[in-house]
PDB file of C-alpha atoms and ligand atoms in Angstrom:
ATOM      1  CA  MET A1176     128.938 234.048 -12.203  1.00  0.00           C
ATOM      2  CA  LYS A1177     129.765 235.287 -15.709  1.00  0.00           C
ATOM      3  CA  PHE A1178     126.480 236.311 -17.342  1.00  0.00           C
ATOM      4  CA  CYS A1179     123.362 238.117 -16.218  1.00  0.00           C
ATOM      5  CA  SER A1180     120.390 235.793 -15.625  1.00  0.00           C
ATOM      6  CA  GLU A1181     118.054 238.632 -16.677  1.00  0.00           C
ATOM      7  CA  CYS A1182     119.560 239.633 -20.030  1.00  0.00           C
ATOM      8  CA  ALA A1183     122.509 237.241 -20.685  1.00  0.00           C
ATOM      9  CA  GLN A1184     125.063 240.063 -20.926  1.00  0.00           C
ATOM     10  CA  PRO A1185     128.419 239.826 -19.062  1.00  0.00           C
ATOM     11  CA  VAL A1186     128.468 240.802 -15.377  1.00  0.00           C
ATOM     12  CA  SER A1187     131.318 242.521 -13.551  1.00  0.00           C
ATOM     13  CA  LEU A1188     132.353 242.252  -9.921  1.00  0.00           C
ATOM     14  CA  LEU A1189     132.144 245.660  -8.252  1.00  0.00           C
ATOM     15  CA  ILE A1190     130.890 247.458  -5.154  1.00  0.00           C
ATOM     16  CA  PRO A1191     127.590 249.145  -6.054  1.00  0.00           C
ATOM     17  CA  PRO A1192     126.861 252.670  -4.726  1.00  0.00           C
ATOM     18  CA  ASP A1193     125.630 252.630  -1.093  1.00  0.00           C
ATOM     19  CA  ASP A1194     126.961 249.078  -0.657  1.00  0.00           C
ATOM     20  CA  ASN A1195     130.169 247.795   0.935  1.00  0.00           C
ATOM     21  CA  ARG A1196     130.583 244.393  -0.692  1.00  0.00           C
ATOM     22  CA  LEU A1197     131.605 243.143  -4.100  1.00  0.00           C
ATOM     23  CA  ARG A1198     128.554 242.119  -6.150  1.00  0.00           C
ATOM     24  CA  TYR A1199     128.025 240.768  -9.637  1.00  0.00           C
ATOM     25  CA  VAL A1200     126.462 243.692 -11.520  1.00  0.00           C
ATOM     26  CA  CYS A1201     125.140 243.460 -15.070  1.00  0.00           C
ATOM     27  CA  SER A1202     126.977 245.694 -17.536  1.00  0.00           C
ATOM     28  CA  GLN A1203     123.812 245.981 -19.659  1.00  0.00           C
ATOM     29  CA  CYS A1204     120.682 246.130 -17.479  1.00  0.00           C
ATOM     30  CA  GLY A1205     122.320 247.064 -14.172  1.00  0.00           C
ATOM     31  CA  THR A1206     120.776 244.187 -12.199  1.00  0.00           C
ATOM     32  CA  ILE A1207     122.705 243.502  -8.986  1.00  0.00           C
ATOM     33  CA  HIS A1208     122.962 239.732  -8.438  1.00  0.00           C
ATOM     34  CA  TYR A1209     123.030 239.268  -4.651  1.00  0.00           C
ATOM     35  CA  GLN A1210     124.413 235.951  -3.472  1.00  0.00           C
ATOM     36  CA  ASN A1211     123.523 234.635  -0.032  1.00  0.00           C
ATOM     37  CA  PRO A1212     124.366 231.553   2.040  1.00  0.00           C
ATOM     38  CA  LYS A1213     122.669 228.222   1.423  1.00  0.00           C
ATOM     39  CA  MET A1214     120.933 226.228   4.127  1.00  0.00           C
ATOM     40  CA  VAL A1215     121.944 222.586   4.637  1.00  0.00           C
ATOM     41  CA  ILE A1216     119.319 220.799   6.753  1.00  0.00           C
ATOM     42  CA  GLY A1217     119.433 217.349   8.262  1.00  0.00           C
ATOM     43  CA  SER A1218     118.446 215.115  11.146  1.00  0.00           C
ATOM     44  CA  ILE A1219     120.014 212.961  13.863  1.00  0.00           C
ATOM     45  CA  PRO A1220     117.904 209.774  13.604  1.00  0.00           C
ATOM     46  CA  LEU A1221     118.060 207.924  16.916  1.00  0.00           C
ATOM     47  CA  TRP A1222     117.149 204.280  17.560  1.00  0.00           C
ATOM     48  CA  GLU A1223     117.095 202.929  21.111  1.00  0.00           C
ATOM     49  CA  SER A1224     116.927 199.231  21.910  1.00  0.00           C
ATOM     50  CA  GLU A1225     118.189 196.974  24.695  1.00  0.00           C
ATOM     51  CA  GLY A1226     119.782 199.896  26.511  1.00  0.00           C
ATOM     52  CA  GLU A1227     121.852 200.957  23.503  1.00  0.00           C
ATOM     53  CA  SER A1228     121.439 204.224  21.597  1.00  0.00           C
ATOM     54  CA  ARG A1229     122.333 204.263  17.933  1.00  0.00           C
ATOM     55  CA  VAL A1230     122.264 206.984  15.289  1.00  0.00           C
ATOM     56  CA  LEU A1231     121.749 206.436  11.585  1.00  0.00           C
ATOM     57  CA  LEU A1232     124.596 207.523   9.302  1.00  0.00           C
ATOM     58  CA  CYS A1233     124.862 207.487   5.493  1.00  0.00           C
ATOM     59  CA  LYS A1234     127.993 206.673   3.504  1.00  0.00           C
ATOM     60  CA  ARG A1235     128.198 209.264   0.754  1.00  0.00           C
ATOM     61  CA  ALA A1236     127.913 208.085  -2.855  1.00  0.00           C
ATOM     62  CA  ILE A1237     128.658 211.583  -4.199  1.00  0.00           C
ATOM     63  CA  GLU A1238     131.418 214.156  -4.072  1.00  0.00           C
ATOM     64  CA  PRO A1239     132.525 215.979  -2.074  1.00  0.00           C
ATOM     65  CA  ARG A1240     133.710 213.424   0.491  1.00  0.00           C
ATOM     66  CA  TYR A1241     132.676 210.313  -1.449  1.00  0.00           C
ATOM     67  CA  GLY A1242     132.817 207.241   0.813  1.00  0.00           C
ATOM     68  CA  PHE A1243     132.750 209.258   4.047  1.00  0.00           C
ATOM     69  CA  TRP A1244     129.929 209.049   6.593  1.00  0.00           C
ATOM     70  CA  THR A1245     127.405 211.781   7.286  1.00  0.00           C
ATOM     71  CA  LEU A1246     124.098 212.420   8.968  1.00  0.00           C
ATOM     72  CA  PRO A1247     121.279 212.560   6.392  1.00  0.00           C
ATOM     73  CA  ALA A1248     121.236 216.202   5.224  1.00  0.00           C
ATOM     74  CA  GLY A1249     121.086 218.329   2.114  1.00  0.00           C
ATOM     75  CA  PHE A1250     120.228 221.680   0.613  1.00  0.00           C
ATOM     76  CA  MET A1251     116.914 223.202   1.576  1.00  0.00           C
ATOM     77  CA  GLU A1252     114.590 223.759  -1.391  1.00  0.00           C
ATOM     78  CA  ASN A1253     112.413 226.775  -2.144  1.00  0.00           C
ATOM     79  CA  ASP A1254     108.812 226.432  -0.946  1.00  0.00           C
ATOM     80  CA  GLU A1255     109.623 224.186   1.999  1.00  0.00           C
ATOM     81  CA  THR A1256     110.168 224.730   5.707  1.00  0.00           C
ATOM     82  CA  THR A1257     113.273 223.622   7.610  1.00  0.00           C
ATOM     83  CA  ASN A1258     111.288 220.749   9.176  1.00  0.00           C
ATOM     84  CA  GLU A1259     110.085 219.609   5.756  1.00  0.00           C
ATOM     85  CA  ALA A1260     113.657 219.769   4.437  1.00  0.00           C
ATOM     86  CA  ALA A1261     114.952 217.623   7.308  1.00  0.00           C
ATOM     87  CA  LEU A1262     112.210 215.014   6.789  1.00  0.00           C
ATOM     88  CA  ARG A1263     112.704 214.989   3.010  1.00  0.00           C
ATOM     89  CA  GLU A1264     116.501 214.639   3.182  1.00  0.00           C
ATOM     90  CA  THR A1265     116.221 211.882   5.785  1.00  0.00           C
ATOM     91  CA  MET A1266     113.876 209.996   3.473  1.00  0.00           C
ATOM     92  CA  GLU A1267     115.881 210.676   0.272  1.00  0.00           C
ATOM     93  CA  GLU A1268     119.317 209.794   1.627  1.00  0.00           C
ATOM     94  CA  ALA A1269     118.504 207.121   4.184  1.00  0.00           C
ATOM     95  CA  GLY A1270     115.018 205.935   3.205  1.00  0.00           C
ATOM     96  CA  ALA A1271     114.184 206.532   6.851  1.00  0.00           C
ATOM     97  CA  ARG A1272     110.895 207.549   8.453  1.00  0.00           C
ATOM     98  CA  VAL A1273     111.446 209.656  11.540  1.00  0.00           C
ATOM     99  CA  GLU A1274     109.563 211.698  14.065  1.00  0.00           C
ATOM    100  CA  LEU A1275     111.258 215.069  14.116  1.00  0.00           C
ATOM    101  CA  HIS A1276     111.977 216.852  17.407  1.00  0.00           C
ATOM    102  CA  GLU A1277     113.503 220.261  18.101  1.00  0.00           C
ATOM    103  CA  LEU A1278     116.499 221.855  16.427  1.00  0.00           C
ATOM    104  CA  PHE A1279     119.707 220.523  17.975  1.00  0.00           C
ATOM    105  CA  SER A1280     122.568 222.283  16.199  1.00  0.00           C
ATOM    106  CA  LEU A1281     123.106 225.338  14.036  1.00  0.00           C
ATOM    107  CA  LEU A1282     126.553 225.715  12.511  1.00  0.00           C
ATOM    108  CA  ASN A1283     127.783 228.627  10.415  1.00  0.00           C
ATOM    109  CA  VAL A1284     130.356 227.721   7.772  1.00  0.00           C
ATOM    110  CA  PRO A1285     131.030 231.184   6.316  1.00  0.00           C
ATOM    111  CA  HIS A1286     133.917 230.254   4.011  1.00  0.00           C
ATOM    112  CA  VAL A1287     131.705 227.855   2.025  1.00  0.00           C
ATOM    113  CA  HIS A1288     128.671 230.182   2.262  1.00  0.00           C
ATOM    114  CA  GLN A1289     126.547 227.668   4.156  1.00  0.00           C
ATOM    115  CA  VAL A1290     124.528 227.338   7.362  1.00  0.00           C
ATOM    116  CA  HIS A1291     123.984 223.769   8.582  1.00  0.00           C
ATOM    117  CA  MET A1292     121.088 222.783  10.846  1.00  0.00           C
ATOM    118  CA  PHE A1293     120.346 219.385  12.396  1.00  0.00           C
ATOM    119  CA  TYR A1294     117.123 218.317  14.111  1.00  0.00           C
ATOM    120  CA  ARG A1295     116.859 215.580  16.704  1.00  0.00           C
ATOM    121  CA  ALA A1296     114.768 212.727  15.376  1.00  0.00           C
ATOM    122  CA  THR A1297     113.495 209.300  16.378  1.00  0.00           C
ATOM    123  CA  LEU A1298     113.522 206.485  13.827  1.00  0.00           C
ATOM    124  CA  LEU A1299     110.026 205.034  13.484  1.00  0.00           C
ATOM    125  CA  ASP A1300     111.134 201.641  12.150  1.00  0.00           C
ATOM    126  CA  LEU A1301     114.190 199.822  10.821  1.00  0.00           C
ATOM    127  CA  ASP A1302     113.075 199.765   7.179  1.00  0.00           C
ATOM    128  CA  TYR A1303     115.717 202.275   6.106  1.00  0.00           C
ATOM    129  CA  ALA A1304     117.678 201.891   2.871  1.00  0.00           C
ATOM    130  CA  ALA A1305     120.378 203.797   1.018  1.00  0.00           C
ATOM    131  CA  GLY A1306     119.063 206.411  -1.392  1.00  0.00           C
ATOM    132  CA  VAL A1307     120.790 207.276  -4.673  1.00  0.00           C
ATOM    133  CA  GLU A1308     123.222 209.628  -2.915  1.00  0.00           C
ATOM    134  CA  SER A1309     124.259 207.005  -0.335  1.00  0.00           C
ATOM    135  CA  LEU A1310     126.380 203.847  -0.697  1.00  0.00           C
ATOM    136  CA  GLU A1311     125.029 202.379   2.528  1.00  0.00           C
ATOM    137  CA  VAL A1312     123.122 203.367   5.627  1.00  0.00           C
ATOM    138  CA  GLN A1313     123.955 201.989   9.050  1.00  0.00           C
ATOM    139  CA  LEU A1314     123.181 202.425  12.764  1.00  0.00           C
ATOM    140  CA  PHE A1315     126.144 203.235  15.030  1.00  0.00           C
ATOM    141  CA  THR A1316     126.544 203.406  18.803  1.00  0.00           C
ATOM    142  CA  GLU A1317     128.798 206.245  19.985  1.00  0.00           C
ATOM    143  CA  ALA A1318     131.704 203.779  20.337  1.00  0.00           C
ATOM    144  CA  GLU A1319     131.183 202.439  16.809  1.00  0.00           C
ATOM    145  CA  ILE A1320     131.123 205.799  15.014  1.00  0.00           C
ATOM    146  CA  PRO A1321     133.990 205.989  12.474  1.00  0.00           C
ATOM    147  CA  TRP A1322     135.182 209.406  13.688  1.00  0.00           C
ATOM    148  CA  ASP A1323     138.074 209.520  11.201  1.00  0.00           C
ATOM    149  CA  GLU A1324     135.669 208.906   8.317  1.00  0.00           C
ATOM    150  CA  ILE A1325     133.066 211.578   9.056  1.00  0.00           C
ATOM    151  CA  ALA A1326     132.493 213.723   5.975  1.00  0.00           C
ATOM    152  CA  PHE A1327     132.144 217.208   7.484  1.00  0.00           C
ATOM    153  CA  PRO A1328     133.143 219.007  10.707  1.00  0.00           C
ATOM    154  CA  THR A1329     129.523 220.142  11.179  1.00  0.00           C
ATOM    155  CA  VAL A1330     128.513 216.471  11.400  1.00  0.00           C
ATOM    156  CA  SER A1331     131.266 215.431  13.835  1.00  0.00           C
ATOM    157  CA  HIS A1332     130.569 218.434  16.100  1.00  0.00           C
ATOM    158  CA  THR A1333     126.849 217.650  16.059  1.00  0.00           C
ATOM    159  CA  LEU A1334     127.412 213.959  16.869  1.00  0.00           C
ATOM    160  CA  ARG A1335     129.869 214.711  19.699  1.00  0.00           C
ATOM    161  CA  GLU A1336     127.532 217.277  21.265  1.00  0.00           C
ATOM    162  CA  PHE A1337     124.570 214.943  20.835  1.00  0.00           C
ATOM    163  CA  PHE A1338     126.208 212.084  22.727  1.00  0.00           C
ATOM    164  CA  ALA A1339     127.615 214.511  25.340  1.00  0.00           C
ATOM    165  CA  ASP A1340     124.102 215.865  25.969  1.00  0.00           C
ATOM    166  CA  ARG A1341     122.728 212.329  26.325  1.00  0.00           C
ATOM    167  CA  LYS A1342     125.462 211.431  28.832  1.00  0.00           C
ATOM    168  CA  ARG A1343     124.718 214.587  30.854  1.00  0.00           C
ATOM    169  CA  ILE A1344     120.956 213.979  30.732  1.00  0.00           C
ATOM    170  CA  ARG A1345     121.453 210.387  31.976  1.00  0.00           C
ATOM    171  CA  SER A1346     123.653 211.426  34.921  1.00  0.00           C
ATOM    172  CA  GLU A1347     122.227 214.831  35.888  1.00  0.00           C
ATOM    173  CA  GLY A1348     118.813 215.001  34.230  1.00  0.00           C
ATOM    174  CA  GLY A1349     117.715 218.081  32.319  1.00  0.00           C
ATOM    175  CA  GLY A1350     117.275 218.158  28.565  1.00  0.00           C
ATOM    176  CA  TYR A1351     118.893 218.847  25.261  1.00  0.00           C
ATOM    177  CA  HIS A1352     119.759 222.378  24.247  1.00  0.00           C
ATOM    178  CA  LEU A1353     120.581 224.114  21.011  1.00  0.00           C
ATOM    179  CA  HIS A1354     124.258 224.018  20.055  1.00  0.00           C
ATOM    180  CA  THR A1355     125.568 226.817  17.877  1.00  0.00           C
ATOM    181  CA  ARG A1356     129.059 227.014  16.467  1.00  0.00           C
ATOM    182  CA  ASP A1357     131.046 228.908  13.852  1.00  0.00           C
ATOM    183  CA  ILE A1358     133.392 226.767  11.795  1.00  0.00           C
ATOM    184  CA  ARG A1359     136.106 228.821  10.160  1.00  0.00           C
ATOM    185  CA  LYS A1360     138.426 227.842   7.364  1.00  0.00           C
ATOM    186  CA  PRO A1361     141.260 225.735   8.826  1.00  0.00           C
ATOM    187  CA  MET A1362     144.339 227.930   9.413  1.00  0.00           C
ATOM    188  CA  ARG A1363     147.367 226.984   7.387  1.00  0.00           C
ATOM    189  CA  GLN A1364     150.164 225.559   9.536  1.00  0.00           C
ATOM    190  CA  ALA A1365     153.022 228.062  10.064  1.00  0.00           C
TER     191      ALA A1365
HETATM  192 ZN1   ZN B1095     121.439 242.109 -17.294  1.00  0.00          ZN
END
């Protein structure tokens, strides 16, 4: 941030009185521009047929991670709920109609100032289609998932935990539970 959104004068990075973090503060009007994490919301669209479980992934048509696969997800907008964001992103990126279930994963990614959330979902039909931000959209069984071509660690963690839960539920019963995880910046190799 370089200029104040209130008065267009330059801002400087400093710790305001009674605060303990660097903030962008306007040199002219004194407005403190607080910056907070963004929410990235998505779904895990499941399709079950003939004893096989498949999830719907999108191949990204945008940077970052162009050409890599992801669950349908994107930035939450103002004036919507997390459920509405998950439904909207699933429609925009994958053209997919789903029934949304409970929250499955919540992942903090502090170094990029984001929180990612994925809801379990059931695909209502197979009339999905790539949106403008996707090159293609495809159903994958666990064995078919291109693990080396997954766009973000939050997506690979969510997919692994999703299939692990399903395996456990099949063998021992019980249900899904919420998976939370903090993903830190990768440490540089010594
Ligand atoms: Zn200002």
